Coordinates of C-alpha atoms (C1' of nucleotides) in Angstrom, one line a residue:
Chain A
M21 CA -11.1 -13.7 -23.1
R22 CA -12.5 -11.1 -25.5
L23 CA -11.7 -7.6 -24.4
S24 CA -15.1 -6.5 -25.8
R25 CA -16.7 -8.5 -23.0
L26 CA -14.1 -8.2 -20.2
F27 CA -14.9 -6.0 -17.2
L28 CA -11.7 -3.9 -17.5
P29 CA -12.4 -0.3 -16.8
T30 CA -9.2 1.5 -17.8
E31 CA -8.6 5.1 -17.0
R32 CA -6.6 7.6 -18.9
Q33 CA -5.7 9.5 -15.7
P34 CA -4.7 8.1 -12.3
P35 CA -6.8 8.9 -9.2
A36 CA -6.0 12.4 -8.1
D37 CA -4.9 11.2 -4.6
A38 CA -2.8 8.3 -5.7
E39 CA 1.0 8.5 -4.9
A40 CA 2.4 5.0 -5.2
V41 CA 3.1 3.7 -8.7
S42 CA 1.3 0.5 -8.1
H43 CA -1.7 2.4 -6.8
K44 CA -1.9 4.5 -10.0
L45 CA -1.3 1.7 -12.4
L46 CA -3.4 -1.0 -10.9
V47 CA -6.3 1.5 -10.9
R48 CA -5.6 2.9 -14.3
A49 CA -5.3 -0.6 -15.9
G50 CA -8.7 -1.6 -14.4
L51 CA -7.3 -4.2 -12.1
V52 CA -8.5 -2.9 -8.7
R53 CA -11.0 -0.4 -7.3
Q54 CA -11.2 1.2 -3.9
V55 CA -14.2 0.7 -1.7
G56 CA -13.1 2.6 1.4
A57 CA -9.9 3.4 3.3
G58 CA -7.8 0.2 3.0
L59 CA -10.6 -1.7 1.4
W60 CA -10.2 -2.8 -2.2
S61 CA -12.0 -4.9 -4.8
W62 CA -10.0 -6.9 -7.3
L63 CA -11.6 -6.7 -10.7
P64 CA -11.5 -9.7 -13.0
A65 CA -8.1 -9.2 -14.7
G66 CA -6.5 -8.1 -11.4
W67 CA -7.9 -11.1 -9.7
R68 CA -6.3 -13.3 -12.3
A69 CA -2.9 -11.9 -11.4
H70 CA -3.7 -12.4 -7.7
Q71 CA -4.8 -16.0 -8.4
R72 CA -1.7 -16.7 -10.4
V73 CA 0.5 -15.6 -7.4
A74 CA -1.6 -17.6 -5.1
Q75 CA -1.3 -20.7 -7.2
I76 CA 2.5 -20.4 -7.2
V77 CA 2.4 -20.1 -3.4
R78 CA 0.1 -23.1 -3.2
E79 CA 2.3 -25.3 -5.3
E80 CA 5.4 -24.5 -3.3
I81 CA 3.8 -25.0 0.1
D82 CA 2.3 -28.2 -1.1
G83 CA 5.8 -29.1 -2.2
I84 CA 7.1 -29.0 1.3
G85 CA 4.3 -31.1 2.6
G86 CA 1.8 -28.4 3.5
Q87 CA -1.8 -29.4 3.7
E88 CA -4.3 -26.8 2.6
M89 CA -7.5 -26.2 4.7
L90 CA -9.8 -23.3 5.5
M91 CA -10.4 -21.6 8.8
P92 CA -13.0 -18.9 9.5
V93 CA -12.4 -15.2 9.6
L94 CA -14.9 -14.6 12.3
N95 CA -13.6 -16.0 15.6
P96 CA -15.1 -16.1 19.1
A97 CA -13.3 -13.5 21.3
E98 CA -12.7 -16.1 24.0
I99 CA -9.8 -17.9 22.3
W100 CA -8.1 -14.5 21.6
K101 CA -8.4 -13.7 25.3
R102 CA -6.8 -17.0 26.1
S103 CA -3.9 -16.4 23.7
G104 CA -3.5 -12.9 25.1
R105 CA -4.0 -11.1 21.8
Y106 CA -7.5 -9.7 22.4
D107 CA -6.2 -6.3 23.4
I108 CA -4.3 -5.6 20.2
D109 CA -5.5 -2.3 18.7
E110 CA -5.5 -3.6 15.1
L111 CA -8.0 -6.4 16.0
F112 CA -11.5 -5.7 14.7
K113 CA -14.0 -6.5 17.4
L114 CA -17.7 -7.1 17.1
D115 CA -20.6 -8.6 18.8
D116 CA -23.1 -11.1 17.4
R117 CA -26.9 -10.7 17.9
K118 CA -26.8 -12.3 21.2
G119 CA -24.1 -9.9 22.3
A120 CA -21.3 -12.5 22.3
P121 CA -18.0 -10.8 21.5
H122 CA -16.2 -11.9 18.3
V123 CA -13.2 -10.7 16.4
L124 CA -12.0 -10.8 12.8
A125 CA -8.9 -12.8 12.7
L126 CA -5.6 -11.0 12.2
T127 CA -4.0 -14.3 11.5
H128 CA -4.9 -17.8 12.5
E129 CA -2.5 -19.1 15.2
E130 CA -5.3 -19.3 17.7
I131 CA -7.7 -21.4 15.5
V132 CA -5.1 -23.7 14.0
T133 CA -3.6 -24.3 17.4
L134 CA -7.0 -25.1 18.8
H135 CA -7.4 -27.9 16.2
V136 CA -3.9 -29.2 16.7
A137 CA -4.4 -29.2 20.5
A138 CA -7.6 -31.2 20.1
A139 CA -6.3 -33.7 17.7
V140 CA -2.5 -34.2 18.2
K141 CA -1.8 -36.5 21.1
S142 CA 1.4 -38.3 20.2
Y143 CA 4.9 -37.6 18.9
R144 CA 3.8 -39.9 16.1
D145 CA 1.3 -37.1 14.9
L146 CA 4.2 -34.7 14.4
P147 CA 5.5 -32.9 12.4
K148 CA 2.6 -31.2 10.5
I149 CA 2.4 -28.2 8.2
L150 CA -1.1 -26.8 7.8
Y151 CA -2.1 -23.7 5.8
H152 CA -4.9 -21.8 4.2
F153 CA -5.5 -18.8 2.0
Q154 CA -7.9 -16.6 4.0
T155 CA -9.0 -13.0 4.5
K156 CA -7.3 -11.2 7.3
G157 CA -8.9 -8.2 9.0
R158 CA -6.6 -5.6 10.5
D159 CA -7.8 -2.2 11.7
E160 CA -4.7 -0.4 10.5
A161 CA -4.1 3.0 11.9
R162 CA -3.2 4.3 8.5
P163 CA -4.0 2.3 5.4
R164 CA -1.9 3.6 2.5
A165 CA -0.4 3.3 -1.0
G166 CA -3.4 1.6 -2.6
V167 CA -3.2 -2.1 -2.2
L168 CA 0.1 -2.1 -0.4
R169 CA -1.3 -1.6 3.1
T170 CA -4.9 -2.5 3.5
R171 CA -7.3 -3.3 6.3
E172 CA -8.5 -6.5 4.7
F173 CA -6.4 -8.8 2.5
I174 CA -5.9 -12.4 1.7
M175 CA -2.9 -14.1 3.2
K176 CA -1.5 -17.5 2.8
D177 CA -0.6 -18.4 6.3
S178 CA 1.0 -21.7 7.2
Y179 CA 1.8 -23.1 10.6
S180 CA 4.3 -25.8 11.4
F181 CA 4.0 -28.1 14.4
D182 CA 7.0 -29.9 15.6
R183 CA 8.1 -31.8 18.7
D184 CA 11.1 -29.7 19.6
E185 CA 13.3 -26.8 18.6
E186 CA 15.3 -28.9 16.1
G187 CA 12.1 -29.9 14.4
L188 CA 10.9 -26.3 14.2
A189 CA 14.2 -25.3 12.7
A190 CA 13.7 -27.9 10.0
S191 CA 10.2 -26.7 9.2
Y192 CA 11.4 -23.1 9.2
D193 CA 14.2 -24.0 6.7
L194 CA 11.7 -25.7 4.5
H195 CA 9.6 -22.6 4.4
A196 CA 12.6 -20.4 3.8
E197 CA 13.4 -22.6 0.7
A198 CA 9.8 -22.5 -0.5
Y199 CA 9.6 -18.8 -0.1
A200 CA 12.8 -18.3 -2.1
R201 CA 11.3 -20.4 -4.9
I202 CA 8.0 -18.4 -4.7
M203 CA 9.8 -15.0 -5.0
E204 CA 11.9 -16.3 -7.9
R205 CA 8.9 -17.7 -9.7
C206 CA 6.9 -14.5 -9.2
G207 CA 9.7 -12.6 -10.9
L208 CA 10.4 -10.3 -8.0
E209 CA 13.6 -8.7 -7.0
W210 CA 13.8 -9.7 -3.4
Y211 CA 15.9 -10.5 -0.4
A212 CA 15.3 -12.1 3.0
V213 CA 16.3 -10.0 5.9
E214 CA 16.6 -10.5 9.6
S215 CA 13.7 -8.9 11.4
D216 CA 12.4 -8.1 14.7
V217 CA 10.4 -10.7 16.5
G218 CA 8.1 -7.9 17.8
M219 CA 5.7 -8.1 20.6
M220 CA 5.0 -11.7 19.7
G221 CA 8.2 -12.9 21.3
G222 CA 9.4 -15.9 19.4
I223 CA 13.0 -16.9 18.7
G224 CA 13.7 -15.9 15.2
A225 CA 12.2 -14.3 12.2
H226 CA 12.9 -13.3 8.6
E227 CA 11.1 -11.0 6.3
Y228 CA 10.9 -11.3 2.6
M229 CA 11.4 -7.9 1.1
A230 CA 10.8 -6.5 -2.4
P231 CA 12.7 -3.3 -2.9
C232 CA 10.5 -0.5 -4.2
P233 CA 10.2 3.2 -3.7
S234 CA 6.7 2.9 -2.1
G235 CA 8.0 0.4 0.4
E236 CA 7.4 1.2 4.1
N237 CA 10.5 -0.5 5.5
D238 CA 14.1 0.6 5.3
V239 CA 16.5 -2.2 4.7
A240 CA 20.2 -2.1 5.4
L241 CA 22.3 -3.9 2.7
A242 CA 25.9 -4.8 2.3
P243 CA 27.5 -7.7 0.5
G244 CA 26.3 -10.8 2.3
Y245 CA 24.2 -8.8 4.7
A246 CA 20.6 -7.7 4.7
A247 CA 18.6 -6.6 7.7
N248 CA 15.6 -4.5 8.5
T249 CA 16.9 -1.2 10.0
E250 CA 14.6 -2.1 12.9
V251 CA 17.3 -4.6 13.9
A252 CA 20.3 -3.9 11.7
T253 CA 23.8 -3.7 13.3
A254 CA 26.8 -2.1 11.7
E255 CA 30.1 -0.6 12.5
P256 CA 29.8 3.2 12.9
Q257 CA 31.7 5.7 10.9
P258 CA 34.5 7.2 12.9
A259 CA 33.7 10.0 15.2
G260 CA 35.2 13.4 14.4
E261 CA 38.1 15.3 16.2
L262 CA 37.6 16.9 19.5
T263 CA 40.2 19.4 20.9
L264 CA 38.2 21.1 23.6
S265 CA 38.2 20.1 27.2
G266 CA 36.5 21.1 30.5
E267 CA 33.4 23.1 31.0
L268 CA 31.9 24.8 28.0
H269 CA 29.5 27.8 28.0
T270 CA 26.7 27.1 25.6
P271 CA 23.9 29.5 26.3
G272 CA 20.6 28.7 24.5
A273 CA 22.2 25.7 22.7
M274 CA 19.7 23.0 23.4
T275 CA 19.9 20.9 20.3
I276 CA 22.7 18.9 18.9
E277 CA 22.7 21.1 15.8
A278 CA 23.1 24.3 18.0
V279 CA 25.8 22.9 20.3
S280 CA 27.7 21.6 17.3
S281 CA 27.8 24.9 15.5
A282 CA 28.3 26.9 18.7
L283 CA 31.3 25.0 19.7
G284 CA 32.6 24.0 16.3
V285 CA 32.5 20.4 17.3
P286 CA 31.4 17.6 14.9
K287 CA 28.0 16.1 15.9
S288 CA 29.7 12.8 16.1
R289 CA 31.6 14.0 19.2
L290 CA 28.5 15.0 21.0
L291 CA 26.4 12.7 23.1
K292 CA 22.6 12.8 22.9
A293 CA 20.5 11.9 26.0
F294 CA 17.4 9.8 25.7
P295 CA 15.7 9.6 29.1
I296 CA 13.3 6.7 29.6
V297 CA 11.3 4.9 32.2
L298 CA 11.3 1.1 32.1
D299 CA 8.2 -1.0 32.6
S300 CA 9.6 -1.7 36.1
G301 CA 9.5 2.0 36.8
S302 CA 13.2 2.6 37.0
R303 CA 14.7 5.6 35.2
V304 CA 17.5 5.1 32.7
D305 CA 19.4 7.7 30.6
V306 CA 20.4 6.3 27.2
F307 CA 23.2 8.0 25.3
V308 CA 23.9 7.8 21.6
R309 CA 26.3 9.9 19.4
G310 CA 24.9 13.2 18.2
D311 CA 24.9 12.0 14.6
H312 CA 23.0 8.8 15.6
R313 CA 19.4 8.1 16.6
V314 CA 18.1 5.8 19.2
N315 CA 16.4 2.7 17.7
E316 CA 13.5 2.0 20.1
I317 CA 13.1 -1.6 18.9
K318 CA 16.8 -2.4 19.4
L319 CA 16.8 -0.6 22.7
Q320 CA 13.8 -2.6 23.9
N321 CA 15.4 -5.8 22.9
A322 CA 18.8 -4.8 24.5
L323 CA 17.1 -3.8 27.7
K324 CA 14.9 -6.9 27.7
S325 CA 12.2 -4.5 28.9
G326 CA 9.5 -2.2 27.5
F327 CA 9.9 1.5 28.2
R328 CA 8.5 4.9 27.6
P329 CA 10.1 8.3 27.2
A330 CA 10.5 10.0 30.6
R331 CA 8.3 13.0 31.3
E332 CA 10.0 16.3 32.1
E333 CA 9.3 16.1 35.8
E334 CA 10.7 12.6 35.9
I335 CA 14.0 13.8 34.4
G336 CA 14.4 16.5 37.0
R337 CA 17.2 18.3 35.1
P338 CA 17.2 21.1 32.5
P339 CA 16.2 19.7 29.1
G340 CA 18.8 20.4 26.4
F341 CA 21.7 20.1 28.8
L342 CA 21.5 16.5 29.9
G343 CA 24.6 14.6 30.6
P344 CA 25.5 11.5 32.6
T345 CA 24.8 11.7 36.3
N346 CA 25.4 9.4 39.3
Q347 CA 21.7 9.6 40.2
V348 CA 20.4 7.8 37.1
K349 CA 21.5 4.5 35.5
T350 CA 23.2 5.2 32.3
V351 CA 23.4 3.2 29.1
Y352 CA 25.9 4.0 26.4
D353 CA 25.4 3.0 22.8
A354 CA 28.0 0.7 21.2
A355 CA 29.2 3.4 18.9
I356 CA 30.5 5.4 21.8
G357 CA 34.1 4.3 22.2
E358 CA 36.4 5.3 25.0
G359 CA 37.7 8.8 24.9
S360 CA 36.4 12.3 25.3
W361 CA 32.9 13.4 24.5
V362 CA 30.8 16.6 24.8
V363 CA 27.8 16.1 27.0
G364 CA 25.4 18.3 28.7
A365 CA 26.6 19.6 32.1
N366 CA 23.1 19.1 33.7
R367 CA 22.7 22.8 34.2
P368 CA 21.3 25.4 31.8
G369 CA 23.8 27.0 29.4
Y370 CA 26.6 24.6 30.0
H371 CA 28.1 21.5 28.4
E372 CA 31.3 19.8 29.3
V373 CA 33.9 17.4 27.9
I374 CA 34.1 14.1 29.8
E375 CA 36.4 11.1 29.4
L376 CA 34.6 7.8 29.1
P377 CA 36.5 4.7 29.9
A378 CA 35.9 1.5 28.0
G379 CA 33.0 -0.4 29.6
E380 CA 29.7 -1.9 29.0
R381 CA 28.0 -0.8 25.8
L382 CA 24.7 -1.8 24.2
D383 CA 23.9 -1.5 20.5
V384 CA 20.8 0.6 20.5
R385 CA 21.1 3.0 17.6
T386 CA 19.7 2.9 14.1
V387 CA 22.3 2.3 11.5
V388 CA 22.9 5.0 8.9
E389 CA 24.1 4.9 5.3
G390 CA 27.8 4.5 5.1
D391 CA 28.2 2.5 8.3
T392 CA 30.1 -0.7 7.5
V393 CA 29.6 -4.4 7.8
N394 CA 32.8 -6.5 7.4
G395 CA 34.4 -3.4 6.0
A396 CA 31.9 -2.8 3.3
P397 CA 29.7 0.3 3.6
I398 CA 25.9 -0.3 3.8
R399 CA 23.3 1.3 1.8
I400 CA 19.7 1.7 3.0
E401 CA 16.8 1.3 0.6
P402 CA 13.0 1.2 1.0
A403 CA 11.3 -2.1 0.5
I404 CA 7.9 -3.7 0.9
E405 CA 7.4 -6.8 3.1
V406 CA 5.8 -9.4 1.0
G407 CA 6.2 -12.4 3.4
N408 CA 7.6 -13.4 6.7
I409 CA 8.6 -16.5 8.5
F410 CA 8.6 -16.7 12.2
K411 CA 9.7 -19.1 14.9
L412 CA 6.9 -19.0 17.4
A413 CA 8.3 -21.7 19.7
T414 CA 5.7 -22.4 22.3
R415 CA 4.1 -18.9 22.3
F416 CA 0.7 -20.3 21.4
S417 CA 0.9 -24.0 22.2
E418 CA 1.4 -23.1 25.9
P419 CA -1.7 -20.9 26.5
L420 CA -3.8 -23.0 24.1
G421 CA -2.7 -26.3 25.5
A422 CA -1.1 -27.9 22.4
R423 CA 0.8 -30.8 23.9
Y424 CA 1.8 -34.3 23.0
L425 CA 3.2 -37.4 24.7
D426 CA 6.8 -38.3 23.7
E427 CA 8.3 -41.8 23.5
N428 CA 8.7 -41.8 27.3
G429 CA 5.1 -41.0 27.9
K430 CA 6.1 -37.5 29.0
E431 CA 3.9 -34.6 28.1
Q432 CA 5.6 -31.9 25.9
L433 CA 4.6 -28.7 24.3
V434 CA 4.4 -28.5 20.6
W435 CA 6.9 -26.2 18.9
M436 CA 5.3 -23.9 16.3
G437 CA 6.3 -21.7 13.4
S438 CA 4.1 -19.3 11.4
Y439 CA 4.7 -18.3 7.9
G440 CA 2.8 -15.6 6.0
I441 CA 2.7 -14.3 2.5
G442 CA 0.5 -11.7 0.8
P443 CA -0.4 -12.4 -2.8
A444 CA -1.8 -8.9 -3.2
R445 CA 1.5 -7.4 -2.0
I446 CA 3.5 -9.6 -4.3
A447 CA 1.3 -8.4 -7.2
A448 CA 1.6 -4.8 -6.2
A449 CA 5.4 -5.1 -5.6
A450 CA 5.7 -6.6 -9.1
V451 CA 4.0 -3.6 -10.5
E452 CA 6.3 -1.3 -8.5
Q453 CA 9.3 -3.1 -9.9
S454 CA 8.1 -3.8 -13.4
H455 CA 6.6 -0.8 -15.2
D456 CA 7.5 2.0 -17.5
E457 CA 5.9 5.2 -18.8
Q458 CA 3.3 3.2 -20.7
G459 CA 2.1 1.0 -17.9
I460 CA 2.6 -2.3 -16.2
S461 CA 5.1 -4.9 -17.5
W462 CA 4.1 -8.0 -15.6
P463 CA 6.5 -10.8 -14.8
K464 CA 5.3 -13.5 -17.1
A465 CA 4.4 -16.0 -14.4
I466 CA 1.8 -13.7 -12.8
A467 CA 0.4 -11.6 -15.7
P468 CA -3.4 -11.6 -16.0
Y469 CA -3.0 -13.1 -19.5
D470 CA 0.1 -14.5 -21.2
V471 CA -0.6 -13.0 -24.6
E472 CA -2.7 -10.2 -25.9
V473 CA -3.8 -10.4 -29.5
V474 CA -4.6 -7.0 -31.0
A475 CA -7.0 -7.3 -33.9
L476 CA -6.8 -4.2 -36.1
G477 CA -9.4 -3.4 -38.7
K478 CA -13.2 -3.3 -38.2
P479 CA -15.0 -6.1 -36.4
G480 CA -16.0 -8.5 -39.1
S481 CA -13.0 -7.6 -41.4
D482 CA -10.6 -10.2 -42.7
E483 CA -8.0 -8.9 -40.2
A484 CA -10.5 -9.5 -37.4
A485 CA -11.2 -13.0 -38.7
A486 CA -7.5 -13.8 -38.8
A487 CA -7.1 -12.5 -35.3
E488 CA -9.9 -14.7 -34.1
A489 CA -8.3 -17.8 -35.7
L490 CA -5.0 -17.0 -34.0
Y491 CA -6.8 -16.5 -30.7
D492 CA -8.4 -19.9 -30.9
E493 CA -5.2 -21.6 -31.8
L494 CA -3.2 -20.1 -29.0
R495 CA -5.8 -21.0 -26.5
A496 CA -5.9 -24.5 -27.7
A497 CA -2.1 -24.6 -27.2
G498 CA -2.6 -23.8 -23.5
L499 CA -1.8 -20.1 -23.4
S500 CA -4.1 -17.7 -21.7
V501 CA -5.0 -15.1 -24.3
L502 CA -6.7 -11.8 -24.3
L503 CA -8.2 -10.8 -27.7
D504 CA -8.7 -7.1 -28.3
D505 CA -11.7 -7.3 -30.6
R506 CA -13.1 -3.9 -29.8
A507 CA -14.2 -1.5 -32.5
A508 CA -11.5 1.0 -31.4
G509 CA -8.6 2.6 -33.2
A510 CA -5.2 1.0 -33.3
G511 CA -3.6 3.6 -31.0
E512 CA -6.2 3.1 -28.3
K513 CA -5.7 -0.7 -28.5
F514 CA -1.9 -0.5 -28.3
T515 CA -2.1 2.0 -25.5
D516 CA -4.4 -0.1 -23.4
A517 CA -2.4 -3.2 -24.1
E518 CA 0.7 -1.5 -22.8
L519 CA -1.1 -0.3 -19.7
L520 CA -2.4 -3.8 -18.9
G521 CA 1.1 -5.2 -19.5
C522 CA 0.7 -8.7 -20.8
P523 CA 4.2 -10.0 -21.5
L524 CA 3.6 -10.8 -25.2
R525 CA 1.6 -8.9 -27.7
L526 CA 0.6 -10.1 -31.2
T527 CA -0.8 -7.7 -33.8
V528 CA -2.9 -8.8 -36.6
G529 CA -3.7 -6.1 -39.2
R530 CA -3.6 -5.5 -42.9
R531 CA 0.1 -6.1 -43.1
S532 CA -0.4 -9.5 -41.5
L533 CA -2.8 -10.5 -44.2
E534 CA -0.2 -9.5 -46.8
S535 CA 2.7 -11.2 -45.2
G536 CA 0.9 -14.1 -43.5
E537 CA 2.5 -13.1 -40.2
A538 CA 1.5 -11.4 -37.0
E539 CA 3.9 -9.0 -35.4
A540 CA 5.2 -10.0 -31.9
V541 CA 6.3 -7.5 -29.3
A542 CA 7.6 -8.2 -25.9
R543 CA 6.1 -5.9 -23.4
R544 CA 9.3 -5.6 -21.4
G545 CA 11.3 -3.0 -23.2
R546 CA 8.7 -2.9 -25.9
T547 CA 11.1 -4.9 -28.1
D548 CA 10.1 -6.3 -31.4
L549 CA 10.5 -10.1 -31.7
D550 CA 10.5 -12.2 -34.9
P551 CA 7.0 -12.3 -36.3
V552 CA 4.9 -15.5 -36.1
P553 CA 3.1 -17.2 -38.9
L554 CA -0.6 -16.7 -38.9
T555 CA -1.3 -20.4 -39.7
G556 CA 0.3 -22.9 -37.4
A557 CA 1.3 -20.0 -35.0
A558 CA 1.1 -21.9 -31.7
E559 CA 4.5 -23.4 -31.8
A560 CA 6.2 -20.2 -32.8
V561 CA 4.3 -18.2 -30.2
L562 CA 5.2 -20.7 -27.5
E563 CA 8.8 -20.4 -28.5
R564 CA 8.7 -16.6 -28.2
W565 CA 6.9 -17.0 -24.9
R566 CA 9.5 -19.3 -23.4
A567 CA 12.3 -17.0 -24.5
L568 CA 10.8 -14.1 -22.6
P569 CA 12.9 -13.1 -19.5
Chain B
rC28 C1' -3.8 9.9 17.6
rG29 C1' -1.0 14.8 15.9
rG30 C1' -0.1 17.8 11.4
rG31 C1' -1.6 19.1 6.3
rG32 C1' -5.0 18.7 2.1
rA33 C1' -9.5 17.3 -0.7
rG34 C1' -14.9 16.2 -1.4
rU35 C1' -18.8 19.5 -8.0
rG36 C1' -21.6 13.6 -13.8
rG37 C1' -17.6 7.4 -14.6
rC38 C1' -12.2 9.9 -14.5
rG39 C1' -9.5 14.6 -14.3
rC40 C1' -10.7 19.6 -13.1
rA41 C1' -12.8 25.1 -13.2
rG42 C1' -16.4 27.8 -10.5
rU43 C1' -16.3 29.2 -3.9
rC44 C1' -12.5 34.8 -2.3
rU45 C1' -16.9 38.9 -4.3
rG46 C1' -24.2 34.5 -3.2
rG47 C1' -28.0 35.4 -8.7
rU48 C1' -30.1 29.8 -14.7
rA49 C1' -23.9 24.3 -12.6
rG50 C1' -19.4 24.5 -16.6
rC51 C1' -14.9 22.3 -19.3
rG52 C1' -11.7 18.0 -21.2
rC53 C1' -12.0 12.8 -21.5
rA54 C1' -15.3 8.7 -21.2
rC55 C1' -20.5 7.2 -22.6
rC56 C1' -25.1 7.0 -26.3
rC57 C1' -26.9 8.0 -31.7
rG58 C1' -25.5 9.0 -37.0
rG59 C1' -21.5 9.5 -40.5
rC60 C1' -16.3 9.4 -41.9
rU61 C1' -11.6 7.1 -40.6
rG62 C1' -9.1 2.3 -39.5
rG63 C1' -1.1 0.5 -37.8
rG64 C1' -0.2 4.7 -31.9
rG65 C1' -5.8 7.5 -27.5
rG66 C1' -8.4 10.2 -35.3
rC67 C1' -12.5 13.7 -37.4
rC68 C1' -17.6 16.0 -37.9
rG69 C1' -22.6 16.5 -36.1
rG70 C1' -26.3 15.5 -32.4
rG71 C1' -27.3 13.7 -27.3
rC72 C1' -27.6 11.3 -22.1
rG73 C1' -25.8 12.0 -17.4
rG74 C1' -24.7 16.1 -11.5
rU75 C1' -29.4 15.7 -4.3
rC76 C1' -22.2 20.4 -5.8
rG77 C1' -20.3 14.5 0.7
rC78 C1' -24.3 15.0 4.6
rA79 C1' -27.3 17.9 8.2
rG80 C1' -28.7 22.5 10.1
rG81 C1' -28.5 27.8 9.8
rU82 C1' -28.3 33.0 7.4
rU83 C1' -30.7 35.1 2.9
rC84 C1' -35.7 37.0 -1.6
rA85 C1' -31.8 33.7 -3.4
rA86 C1' -26.4 29.1 -1.2
rA87 C1' -21.7 24.8 -4.9
rU88 C1' -20.4 29.8 -2.9
rC89 C1' -21.4 32.6 3.7
rC90 C1' -21.9 30.3 9.0
rU91 C1' -22.1 25.9 12.4
rG92 C1' -21.8 20.9 12.9
rU93 C1' -20.7 16.2 10.9
rC94 C1' -19.0 12.2 7.6
rU95 C1' -15.6 10.4 4.1
rC96 C1' -11.0 10.1 1.5
rC97 C1' -5.7 11.3 0.6
rC98 C1' -0.6 12.7 2.2
rC99 C1' 3.3 13.2 6.3
rG100 C1' 4.3 11.5 11.2
rA101 C1' 3.1 8.2 15.4
rC102 C1' 1.6 3.1 15.0
rC103 C1' 2.3 -1.6 12.2
rA104 C1' 0.4 -9.8 15.1

RNA sequence: CGGGGAGUGGCGCAGUCUGGUAGCGCACCCGGCUGGGGGCCGGGCGGUCGCAGGUUCAAAUCCUGUCUCCCCGACCA
């Protein structure tokens, strides 16, 4: 492609409201443009990067036996009502001209299960892996960070159909292996973490995370351990010393901070009350250490029930001075060992020291930096979720009637898994992870073009002609090449080339005509490589190309 | 949904407090010079000041309403 003809609107300055690096650079390099909140167009060069990611994904899913198809974005509401997902807030809902309710699919479990339910009758029809690349609509409460969290995006979603749990486990493992290859091929720093199964139920899930500062998830990491902090478990750091006992006068001290400093007791020796009401209506007081926070997802999972914070009148005791009481069921977090603890005395102005025996504990707190896993301290870092794999079990096959007959003629439910990956997020995460002051530094497998040839000298000059010849030869050799043939100064061309971030840059100028060589520079690190001959360049360029990291 | 911020030419901004001919840099167009790190000179094009209503002789500026976008939080099959 000739840069003089490419629709690549670069900007010297980033959008004023951009925060995330990928947002700034993707816009500045002319790869994406915003249409509305969470709505983005991919411009030609950006779309090439997106497509290269998609092609890698396609190859790997095909490689585990996936069959590509296409399902519609617009779905009749009825099937979403049957699956029980119609009431999700993120679901875009609309009526057609006849007034019939429709939705924009968030994902395609409903539709794919519909087809499988209609067509699969026998155990002989299983297993199957079906997938497509299709637009997803999600009415996000808060789109953000450019292309990292949008209301419409393309997802590769695949679905596995097996006859039982073991079959599902095998399909799940195939996807895990394919996803690992995808992340590697895309050049991402990544890890798979245990994740919450969410409101979807299901029996297991992993997320594929790409660490980056603009990430929305916090991931807890230790050698051999990686988990979303939504579900992470770790050994707490030891609680501090407590020498007080009995009743303690603490007027006005209603926060952990205030009690801690008023009494001179470390926060880790205080207990914090979290009064809740379960879905069943029963009241429960949850206690965690003063230096810890309740993790509502872990709490919900541990209680096996949804809950909401209790209202003041439901608590019935003075806020700020809550302690355990016989009237309300009590749950202690696992970090609360046996021993003495400072708790609220259930009357204003007083706390007290109580002795807790060993007993039942539930792990319901959010881990913090420095907690340990197998003796090693964890660190917590932000990451963006670029893919997920999920054991759905019979969550959809049951309501949508996906059943088969086994060898004994007995009807069985199909066991399903669902597996998503977002090429746009992979591309954006790559930018987050691979950039410098000058711009993007694409991993070579997903760059918009493999090589950018910068032609110096005026259009029509000998230099330009030599650059043209090089351009033709490299394309003939199978490389994707961008030729900067604009009538612009050298500085502008180099600057734009570094902003766009193609992995290899070749410069053809007056020096080249004298030496018979084009200079070669690797974008990553902006490191000079051995120059390549102007005539018969293809082999030398391919060699440089292969040697790039 | 709560809190904060912003809408002025393609991008980045000033002007708004204190009403009086809409401005700057970059980009763009034309001519010339230059041609290995966003170069120089000269001449140009381009704006319903988010939208609606109101106050006023006069509104980008004051008042009311409204829409949109961004950031933090809540939320996140």
